[in-house]
Amino acid sequence: MSVLTVAELNRAVAANLERSFPLMRVRGEIAQLTRAASGHWYFSLRDAAASVRAVMFKGKSAVLDWQPKEGDQVEVAAVVTLYEPRGDFQLRVESMVRSGQGALFEAFLARKEKLAKAGLLDDARKRPLPESMACVGLVTSLGAAALRDIVVTLTQSAPRIRLRLYPSLVQGQDAPAMLISQLARADQDPDVDVILLARGGGSLEDLWAFNDEGLAMAIVQCRHPVIVGVGHETDVTIADLVADYRAATPTAAAQRIAAPDIAARQRLAEFSRANAVMMRRRWEAAQQRLDLSVQRLRSPSERLRERVQRVAALGLAMRAAMSARAANARAIAQRQAAQLTALDPTAILRRGYAMVLDETASVVTDAGRVADDQALKVQLSKGLLEVRVQKRHLPDDAG
């Protein structure tokens, strides 16, 4: 047998109690009521024979529209549990009504059972809400806080959705008939996509109009889907149970209606963010390509400057080549001139030599080919002499 610590024992007992005793209703008189600074209420429920400790946490007590006091006869919906640090058996109260409403609650349970047997509470019977709603037929009171909450929520979350108001009493003897009439009017409106039946919180007696069997049947018979948002989160009415969609509060009902628009905006925002990231990446890639292109692509002025420099260099080279060729040509010309000068007969004549020509202007180079008394011309460096041969002197070897 294992040995438990005290904490383990209390934890096991608490878990067993909560499993063994589901939510139940308990009637008794309030005693030893304490309202803590935290907003929690601590008290006892007692009758003539016994008492039990109870706690109602702030989230539950805050929704009551009346202030319990010691000596009040009440009915609570509670879970049996254990306060583990002290091992105290207690009730955790989820909701509370005055004891005089007990008969109403019994009637509520009987009506709920009747409609459940008829299959009107089955989820399979209920119609799905449209994926997108453009016009909502709102059946509620003109003075209800629920109307303001719905208008504010839809204006902020889905401003495109139109509200078509069908005002009705939401409390009192005449409320059920008026709710049924306005529900039928909204159902006949060709522009309406969905009907919202709403009112704020209250006691079981305040909300009794929404437990009317005729109203339940009218909701079931509507052609359009019906959303019911009545009271606070812990309030449950017959209208809630037969509705195609039950919202915990009127604000929650408006949020459900606006949900497709909210989701669409979120998808659009995500798409915009993704598109912005993609565009930024494309822009960065384009910038990199541009930078690379700029590195490869020189400006026209730079290319022109390089061409000017190249032309200038070619000009210098051409001038150098031309100068070299000119110098070479001058040297050749000078050599040729020197050669010509050396071969020039006048140059020879200027050195004192003479050139002898016969009558045919042929140069006489052989005395043996000249006759005595032959007329000859002697060309000097300056001038010409006409002479006659008086005597010839031939070389010794002439024979």
CSV table of C-alpha atoms in Angstrom, one decimal:
chain,number,residue,atom,x,y,z
A,1,MET,CA,0.0,0.0,0.0
A,2,SER,CA,1.4,3.4,-1.1
A,3,VAL,CA,1.7,6.2,1.4
A,4,LEU,CA,0.3,9.6,0.4
A,5,THR,CA,1.2,13.0,1.7
A,6,VAL,CA,-1.6,15.2,3.0
A,7,ALA,CA,-1.5,17.4,-0.1
A,8,GLU,CA,-1.7,14.3,-2.4
A,9,LEU,CA,-4.7,13.0,-0.4
A,10,ASN,CA,-6.6,16.3,-0.5
A,11,ARG,CA,-5.8,16.6,-4.2
A,12,ALA,CA,-7.2,13.1,-4.9
A,13,VAL,CA,-10.3,13.7,-2.8
A,14,ALA,CA,-11.0,17.0,-4.6
A,15,ALA,CA,-10.6,15.4,-8.0
A,16,ASN,CA,-12.9,12.5,-7.0
A,17,LEU,CA,-15.6,14.9,-5.6
A,18,GLU,CA,-15.6,16.9,-8.8
A,19,ARG,CA,-16.0,13.8,-10.9
A,20,SER,CA,-18.6,12.2,-8.7
A,21,PHE,CA,-20.8,15.3,-8.2
A,22,PRO,CA,-21.4,17.3,-11.4
A,23,LEU,CA,-23.0,20.7,-11.5
A,24,MET,CA,-26.0,20.6,-9.2
A,25,ARG,CA,-28.5,23.0,-7.7
A,26,VAL,CA,-28.6,23.5,-4.0
A,27,ARG,CA,-31.2,25.5,-2.0
A,28,GLY,CA,-30.4,27.2,1.3
A,29,GLU,CA,-30.1,30.3,3.4
A,30,ILE,CA,-27.0,32.6,3.1
A,31,ALA,CA,-25.0,32.9,6.4
A,32,GLN,CA,-21.6,34.3,7.3
A,33,LEU,CA,-21.3,36.3,4.0
A,34,THR,CA,-17.9,37.9,3.4
A,35,ARG,CA,-17.0,39.9,0.3
A,36,ALA,CA,-13.2,39.9,0.0
A,37,ALA,CA,-11.2,42.7,-1.6
A,38,SER,CA,-10.5,40.4,-4.5
A,39,GLY,CA,-14.2,40.4,-5.4
A,40,HIS,CA,-14.7,36.7,-4.3
A,41,TRP,CA,-17.7,35.9,-2.0
A,42,TYR,CA,-17.3,33.5,0.9
A,43,PHE,CA,-20.4,32.3,2.8
A,44,SER,CA,-22.3,29.3,4.1
A,45,LEU,CA,-25.5,27.8,2.9
A,46,ARG,CA,-27.7,26.3,5.6
A,47,ASP,CA,-31.0,24.9,6.4
A,48,ALA,CA,-32.6,23.6,9.6
A,49,ALA,CA,-30.4,20.5,9.7
A,50,ALA,CA,-27.0,21.4,8.2
A,51,SER,CA,-24.7,23.9,6.6
A,52,VAL,CA,-22.0,23.9,4.0
A,53,ARG,CA,-19.2,26.3,3.1
A,54,ALA,CA,-19.4,28.0,-0.3
A,55,VAL,CA,-17.3,30.3,-2.5
A,56,MET,CA,-18.4,32.4,-5.5
A,57,PHE,CA,-15.5,33.8,-7.4
A,58,LYS,CA,-15.4,37.3,-8.8
A,59,GLY,CA,-16.0,36.3,-12.4
A,60,LYS,CA,-19.3,34.7,-11.3
A,61,SER,CA,-20.4,37.1,-8.7
A,62,ALA,CA,-19.9,40.1,-10.9
A,63,VAL,CA,-22.6,39.1,-13.3
A,64,LEU,CA,-25.4,39.2,-10.6
A,65,ASP,CA,-27.7,42.1,-11.0
A,66,TRP,CA,-28.7,42.0,-7.3
A,67,GLN,CA,-26.7,41.9,-4.0
A,68,PRO,CA,-27.3,38.9,-1.8
A,69,LYS,CA,-27.3,39.4,1.9
A,70,GLU,CA,-27.3,37.2,5.0
A,71,GLY,CA,-30.7,35.5,5.5
A,72,ASP,CA,-31.6,35.4,1.8
A,73,GLN,CA,-33.1,32.2,0.6
A,74,VAL,CA,-31.2,31.3,-2.6
A,75,GLU,CA,-30.7,28.5,-5.1
A,76,VAL,CA,-27.2,28.0,-6.5
A,77,ALA,CA,-25.7,26.0,-9.3
A,78,ALA,CA,-22.5,24.6,-7.8
A,79,VAL,CA,-19.8,22.0,-8.1
A,80,VAL,CA,-18.8,20.0,-5.0
A,81,THR,CA,-15.1,20.3,-4.3
A,82,LEU,CA,-12.5,20.5,-1.6
A,83,TYR,CA,-10.3,23.4,-0.5
A,84,GLU,CA,-7.1,21.5,-0.5
A,85,PRO,CA,-4.9,23.7,1.8
A,86,ARG,CA,-7.3,23.1,4.7
A,87,GLY,CA,-9.1,20.0,3.6
A,88,ASP,CA,-12.4,21.9,3.8
A,89,PHE,CA,-15.4,20.5,1.9
A,90,GLN,CA,-17.1,23.3,0.0
A,91,LEU,CA,-19.3,24.3,-2.9
A,92,ARG,CA,-17.9,26.3,-5.8
A,93,VAL,CA,-20.9,28.4,-6.9
A,94,GLU,CA,-21.3,29.1,-10.6
A,95,SER,CA,-24.7,31.0,-10.5
A,96,MET,CA,-27.2,32.1,-7.9
A,97,VAL,CA,-30.9,33.0,-8.0
A,98,ARG,CA,-33.4,34.0,-5.3
A,99,SER,CA,-35.2,30.9,-4.0
A,100,GLY,CA,-38.5,32.2,-5.2
A,101,GLN,CA,-37.3,31.4,-8.7
A,102,GLY,CA,-37.0,27.7,-8.0
A,103,ALA,CA,-40.4,27.0,-9.7
A,104,LEU,CA,-39.2,28.8,-12.8
A,105,PHE,CA,-36.1,26.7,-13.0
A,106,GLU,CA,-38.2,23.5,-12.6
A,107,ALA,CA,-40.3,24.8,-15.5
A,108,PHE,CA,-37.2,25.5,-17.5
A,109,LEU,CA,-35.9,22.0,-17.0
A,110,ALA,CA,-39.3,20.5,-17.9
A,111,ARG,CA,-39.5,22.5,-21.1
A,112,LYS,CA,-35.9,21.7,-22.0
A,113,GLU,CA,-36.6,18.0,-21.6
A,114,LYS,CA,-39.7,18.3,-23.8
A,115,LEU,CA,-37.9,20.0,-26.6
A,116,ALA,CA,-35.0,17.7,-26.4
A,117,LYS,CA,-37.3,14.7,-26.8
A,118,ALA,CA,-38.7,16.4,-29.9
A,119,GLY,CA,-35.2,16.6,-31.3
A,120,LEU,CA,-35.2,20.4,-31.4
A,121,LEU,CA,-32.0,20.6,-29.4
A,122,ASP,CA,-30.0,18.2,-31.7
A,123,ASP,CA,-27.0,19.8,-33.5
A,124,ALA,CA,-27.9,17.8,-36.6
A,125,ARG,CA,-31.0,19.9,-37.0
A,126,LYS,CA,-29.3,23.2,-36.8
A,127,ARG,CA,-28.4,25.2,-39.8
A,128,PRO,CA,-24.9,26.4,-40.6
A,129,LEU,CA,-24.2,30.2,-40.6
A,130,PRO,CA,-23.5,31.8,-44.0
A,131,GLU,CA,-19.8,32.1,-44.7
A,132,SER,CA,-20.2,35.8,-45.3
A,133,MET,CA,-23.0,38.0,-44.0
A,134,ALA,CA,-24.0,41.4,-45.5
A,135,CYS,CA,-27.2,42.2,-43.6
A,136,VAL,CA,-28.2,41.1,-40.1
A,137,GLY,CA,-31.7,41.3,-38.8
A,138,LEU,CA,-31.4,42.3,-35.1
A,139,VAL,CA,-34.3,41.6,-32.8
A,140,THR,CA,-33.7,43.3,-29.5
A,141,SER,CA,-34.8,46.3,-27.3
A,142,LEU,CA,-34.1,49.8,-28.4
A,143,GLY,CA,-32.9,50.6,-24.8
A,144,ALA,CA,-30.9,47.5,-24.3
A,145,ALA,CA,-27.2,47.7,-23.6
A,146,ALA,CA,-26.9,44.7,-25.9
A,147,LEU,CA,-27.8,46.9,-28.8
A,148,ARG,CA,-25.0,49.3,-28.1
A,149,ASP,CA,-22.5,46.5,-27.6
A,150,ILE,CA,-23.5,44.9,-30.9
A,151,VAL,CA,-23.3,48.1,-32.9
A,152,VAL,CA,-19.9,49.0,-31.4
A,153,THR,CA,-18.5,45.6,-32.1
A,154,LEU,CA,-19.7,45.4,-35.7
A,155,THR,CA,-18.7,49.0,-36.4
A,156,GLN,CA,-15.1,48.3,-35.3
A,157,SER,CA,-14.7,44.7,-36.6
A,158,ALA,CA,-17.0,44.5,-39.7
A,159,PRO,CA,-18.2,48.0,-40.8
A,160,ARG,CA,-19.4,46.7,-44.1
A,161,ILE,CA,-22.2,44.6,-42.4
A,162,ARG,CA,-25.6,46.3,-42.2
A,163,LEU,CA,-27.8,46.0,-39.2
A,164,ARG,CA,-31.6,46.1,-39.8
A,165,LEU,CA,-33.3,46.6,-36.4
A,166,TYR,CA,-36.6,44.9,-35.4
A,167,PRO,CA,-37.3,46.4,-32.0
A,168,SER,CA,-39.1,44.4,-29.4
A,169,LEU,CA,-39.7,44.0,-25.7
A,170,VAL,CA,-37.3,41.6,-24.1
A,171,GLN,CA,-38.8,41.3,-20.7
A,172,GLY,CA,-42.3,40.9,-19.2
A,173,GLN,CA,-45.6,39.3,-20.1
A,174,ASP,CA,-45.9,40.8,-23.5
A,175,ALA,CA,-42.3,40.1,-24.6
A,176,PRO,CA,-42.7,36.6,-26.0
A,177,ALA,CA,-45.5,37.5,-28.5
A,178,MET,CA,-43.6,40.6,-29.7
A,179,LEU,CA,-40.3,38.7,-30.0
A,180,ILE,CA,-42.1,36.1,-32.2
A,181,SER,CA,-43.7,38.8,-34.4
A,182,GLN,CA,-40.4,40.7,-34.9
A,183,LEU,CA,-38.6,37.4,-35.6
A,184,ALA,CA,-41.1,36.6,-38.3
A,185,ARG,CA,-40.7,40.1,-39.9
A,186,ALA,CA,-36.9,39.7,-39.9
A,187,ASP,CA,-37.2,36.2,-41.4
A,188,GLN,CA,-39.4,37.6,-44.3
A,189,ASP,CA,-36.9,40.4,-45.1
A,190,PRO,CA,-35.2,39.3,-48.5
A,191,ASP,CA,-32.0,41.3,-47.6
A,192,VAL,CA,-31.4,39.6,-44.3
A,193,ASP,CA,-28.7,36.9,-44.3
A,194,VAL,CA,-28.9,35.9,-40.6
A,195,ILE,CA,-31.1,36.8,-37.6
A,196,LEU,CA,-29.7,37.8,-34.2
A,197,LEU,CA,-31.9,37.6,-31.1
A,198,ALA,CA,-30.2,39.4,-28.2
A,199,ARG,CA,-30.5,41.0,-24.8
A,200,GLY,CA,-28.3,41.7,-21.8
A,201,GLY,CA,-28.1,39.7,-18.6
A,202,GLY,CA,-30.5,39.3,-15.8
A,203,SER,CA,-32.1,37.0,-13.4
A,204,LEU,CA,-34.0,33.9,-14.5
A,205,GLU,CA,-37.2,35.8,-14.1
A,206,ASP,CA,-35.8,38.7,-16.2
A,207,LEU,CA,-34.8,36.3,-19.0
A,208,TRP,CA,-38.0,34.2,-18.9
A,209,ALA,CA,-39.4,35.5,-22.2
A,210,PHE,CA,-36.5,33.7,-23.9
A,211,ASN,CA,-37.7,30.4,-22.3
A,212,ASP,CA,-41.1,30.7,-24.0
A,213,GLU,CA,-42.0,27.5,-26.0
A,214,GLY,CA,-43.7,29.5,-28.7
A,215,LEU,CA,-40.5,31.6,-29.3
A,216,ALA,CA,-38.5,28.4,-29.4
A,217,MET,CA,-40.8,27.0,-32.1
A,218,ALA,CA,-40.6,30.3,-34.1
A,219,ILE,CA,-36.7,30.1,-34.0
A,220,VAL,CA,-36.8,26.5,-35.2
A,221,GLN,CA,-39.2,27.4,-38.1
A,222,CYS,CA,-37.2,30.4,-39.4
A,223,ARG,CA,-35.9,30.1,-42.9
A,224,HIS,CA,-32.8,32.0,-42.0
A,225,PRO,CA,-30.2,30.8,-39.5
A,226,VAL,CA,-30.8,32.3,-36.0
A,227,ILE,CA,-28.1,33.4,-33.6
A,228,VAL,CA,-29.1,33.9,-29.9
A,229,GLY,CA,-26.9,36.0,-27.6
A,230,VAL,CA,-28.8,36.4,-24.3
A,231,GLY,CA,-27.5,37.4,-20.9
A,232,HIS,CA,-24.0,36.6,-19.5
A,233,GLU,CA,-21.9,33.6,-20.1
A,234,THR,CA,-23.5,31.5,-17.4
A,235,ASP,CA,-27.1,32.4,-18.5
A,236,VAL,CA,-28.7,29.7,-20.6
A,237,THR,CA,-32.2,29.9,-22.0
A,238,ILE,CA,-34.5,27.7,-24.2
A,239,ALA,CA,-33.8,30.2,-27.0
A,240,ASP,CA,-30.1,29.5,-26.6
A,241,LEU,CA,-30.6,25.8,-26.8
A,242,VAL,CA,-32.7,25.7,-30.0
A,243,ALA,CA,-30.7,28.5,-31.8
A,244,ASP,CA,-28.6,27.5,-34.8
A,245,TYR,CA,-25.7,29.2,-33.0
A,246,ARG,CA,-25.6,30.1,-29.3
A,247,ALA,CA,-23.3,33.0,-28.3
A,248,ALA,CA,-22.3,33.5,-24.7
A,249,THR,CA,-23.1,37.2,-24.8
A,250,PRO,CA,-24.5,39.7,-27.3
A,251,THR,CA,-20.9,41.0,-27.9
A,252,ALA,CA,-19.8,37.4,-28.6
A,253,ALA,CA,-22.7,37.1,-31.1
A,254,ALA,CA,-21.5,40.2,-32.9
A,255,GLN,CA,-17.9,38.9,-32.9
A,256,ARG,CA,-19.1,35.6,-34.5
A,257,ILE,CA,-20.9,37.6,-37.2
A,258,ALA,CA,-17.8,39.6,-37.8
A,259,ALA,CA,-15.5,36.6,-37.7
A,260,PRO,CA,-15.3,36.1,-41.6
A,261,ASP,CA,-14.4,39.8,-42.0
A,262,ILE,CA,-11.8,39.6,-39.3
A,263,ALA,CA,-10.3,36.4,-40.8
A,264,ALA,CA,-10.3,38.1,-44.3
A,265,ARG,CA,-8.5,41.1,-42.9
A,266,GLN,CA,-6.0,38.9,-41.2
A,267,ARG,CA,-5.4,37.0,-44.4
A,268,LEU,CA,-5.1,40.3,-46.3
A,269,ALA,CA,-2.6,41.5,-43.7
A,270,GLU,CA,-0.6,38.3,-43.9
A,271,PHE,CA,-0.7,38.5,-47.7
A,272,SER,CA,0.4,42.2,-47.5
A,273,ARG,CA,3.2,41.3,-45.2
A,274,ALA,CA,4.3,38.4,-47.4
A,275,ASN,CA,4.0,40.6,-50.5
A,276,ALA,CA,6.0,43.3,-48.8
A,277,VAL,CA,8.8,40.8,-47.9
A,278,MET,CA,8.7,39.4,-51.5
A,279,MET,CA,8.9,42.9,-53.0
A,280,ARG,CA,11.7,43.9,-50.6
A,281,ARG,CA,13.6,40.8,-51.6
A,282,ARG,CA,13.0,41.5,-55.3
A,283,TRP,CA,14.1,45.1,-54.8
A,284,GLU,CA,17.2,44.1,-53.0
A,285,ALA,CA,18.0,41.5,-55.7
A,286,ALA,CA,17.4,44.2,-58.4
A,287,GLN,CA,19.7,46.6,-56.5
A,288,GLN,CA,22.4,44.0,-56.4
A,289,ARG,CA,22.0,43.4,-60.2
A,290,LEU,CA,22.1,47.1,-60.8
A,291,ASP,CA,25.2,47.5,-58.7
A,292,LEU,CA,26.9,44.7,-60.7
A,293,SER,CA,25.7,46.3,-64.0
A,294,VAL,CA,27.1,49.7,-62.9
A,295,GLN,CA,30.4,48.1,-62.2
A,296,ARG,CA,30.4,46.6,-65.7
A,297,LEU,CA,28.9,49.5,-67.5
A,298,ARG,CA,31.1,52.6,-67.8
A,299,SER,CA,29.6,56.0,-68.3
A,300,PRO,CA,29.6,57.6,-71.8
A,301,SER,CA,31.8,60.4,-70.6
A,302,GLU,CA,34.4,57.9,-69.3
A,303,ARG,CA,34.2,55.9,-72.6
A,304,LEU,CA,34.7,59.2,-74.6
A,305,ARG,CA,37.6,60.2,-72.4
A,306,GLU,CA,39.2,56.8,-72.9
A,307,ARG,CA,38.7,57.1,-76.7
A,308,VAL,CA,40.1,60.7,-76.7
A,309,GLN,CA,43.1,59.4,-74.8
A,310,ARG,CA,43.5,56.5,-77.3
A,311,VAL,CA,43.2,58.9,-80.3
A,312,ALA,CA,45.8,61.1,-78.7
A,313,ALA,CA,48.1,58.2,-78.2
A,314,LEU,CA,47.6,57.1,-81.8
A,315,GLY,CA,48.3,60.6,-82.9
A,316,LEU,CA,51.5,60.7,-81.0
A,317,ALA,CA,52.5,57.3,-82.4
A,318,MET,CA,51.6,58.4,-85.9
A,319,ARG,CA,53.5,61.6,-85.5
A,320,ALA,CA,56.4,59.7,-84.1
A,321,ALA,CA,56.2,57.3,-87.0
A,322,MET,CA,55.9,60.1,-89.5
A,323,SER,CA,58.9,61.9,-87.9
A,324,ALA,CA,60.9,58.7,-88.0
A,325,ARG,CA,59.9,58.1,-91.7
A,326,ALA,CA,60.7,61.7,-92.5
A,327,ALA,CA,64.2,61.5,-90.9
A,328,ASN,CA,64.8,58.3,-92.7
A,329,ALA,CA,63.7,59.8,-96.0
A,330,ARG,CA,65.9,62.8,-95.4
A,331,ALA,CA,68.8,60.6,-94.7
A,332,ILE,CA,68.1,58.6,-97.8
A,333,ALA,CA,67.7,61.8,-99.8
A,334,GLN,CA,70.9,63.2,-98.4
A,335,ARG,CA,72.7,60.0,-99.3
A,336,GLN,CA,71.2,60.0,-102.8
A,337,ALA,CA,71.9,63.7,-103.1
A,338,ALA,CA,75.5,63.0,-102.2
A,339,GLN,CA,75.6,60.3,-104.7
A,340,LEU,CA,74.1,62.5,-107.3
A,341,THR,CA,76.4,65.3,-106.4
A,342,ALA,CA,79.3,62.9,-106.7
A,343,LEU,CA,78.0,61.9,-110.1
A,344,ASP,CA,77.1,65.4,-111.2
A,345,PRO,CA,79.4,66.4,-114.2
A,346,THR,CA,79.2,70.0,-113.2
A,347,ALA,CA,80.8,69.2,-109.9
A,348,ILE,CA,83.7,67.6,-111.7
A,349,LEU,CA,83.9,70.6,-114.0
A,350,ARG,CA,84.0,72.9,-111.0
A,351,ARG,CA,87.1,71.0,-109.9
A,352,GLY,CA,88.9,72.2,-113.1
A,353,TYR,CA,87.9,69.3,-115.4
A,354,ALA,CA,86.3,69.8,-118.8
A,355,MET,CA,84.0,67.7,-121.0
A,356,VAL,CA,84.7,67.4,-124.7
A,357,LEU,CA,81.8,67.0,-127.1
A,358,ASP,CA,81.8,66.3,-130.8
A,359,GLU,CA,79.4,67.8,-133.4
A,360,THR,CA,76.7,65.3,-132.3
A,361,ALA,CA,77.0,66.3,-128.7
A,362,SER,CA,78.5,63.0,-127.8
A,363,VAL,CA,81.2,62.9,-125.2
A,364,VAL,CA,84.6,62.4,-126.6
A,365,THR,CA,86.6,60.1,-124.4
A,366,ASP,CA,89.1,58.6,-126.9
A,367,ALA,CA,91.6,60.7,-128.8
A,368,GLY,CA,91.9,57.9,-131.4
A,369,ARG,CA,88.3,58.5,-132.4
A,370,VAL,CA,88.9,62.2,-133.3
A,371,ALA,CA,90.2,63.4,-136.6
A,372,ASP,CA,92.8,66.2,-137.1
A,373,ASP,CA,91.2,69.6,-137.5
A,374,GLN,CA,87.9,68.3,-136.2
A,375,ALA,CA,85.7,70.9,-134.5
A,376,LEU,CA,84.9,70.1,-130.9
A,377,LYS,CA,83.2,71.8,-128.0
A,378,VAL,CA,84.8,71.9,-124.6
A,379,GLN,CA,82.3,72.3,-121.8
A,380,LEU,CA,83.8,74.1,-118.7
A,381,SER,CA,82.4,74.7,-115.3
A,382,LYS,CA,81.5,78.1,-116.6
A,383,GLY,CA,81.1,78.5,-120.3
A,384,LEU,CA,81.7,76.6,-123.5
A,385,LEU,CA,84.7,76.7,-125.8
A,386,GLU,CA,84.6,75.8,-129.5
A,387,VAL,CA,88.0,74.4,-130.6
A,388,ARG,CA,89.7,72.5,-133.5
A,389,VAL,CA,92.0,69.6,-133.1
A,390,GLN,CA,95.5,70.6,-134.1
A,391,LYS,CA,97.3,67.4,-133.1
A,392,ARG,CA,96.4,64.2,-131.5
A,393,HIS,CA,98.5,62.5,-128.8
A,394,LEU,CA,97.5,58.8,-128.5
A,395,PRO,CA,98.5,56.4,-125.7
A,396,ASP,CA,101.7,54.5,-126.3
A,397,ASP,CA,99.8,51.3,-126.5
A,398,ALA,CA,97.4,52.5,-129.2
A,399,GLY,CA,99.6,51.1,-132.0
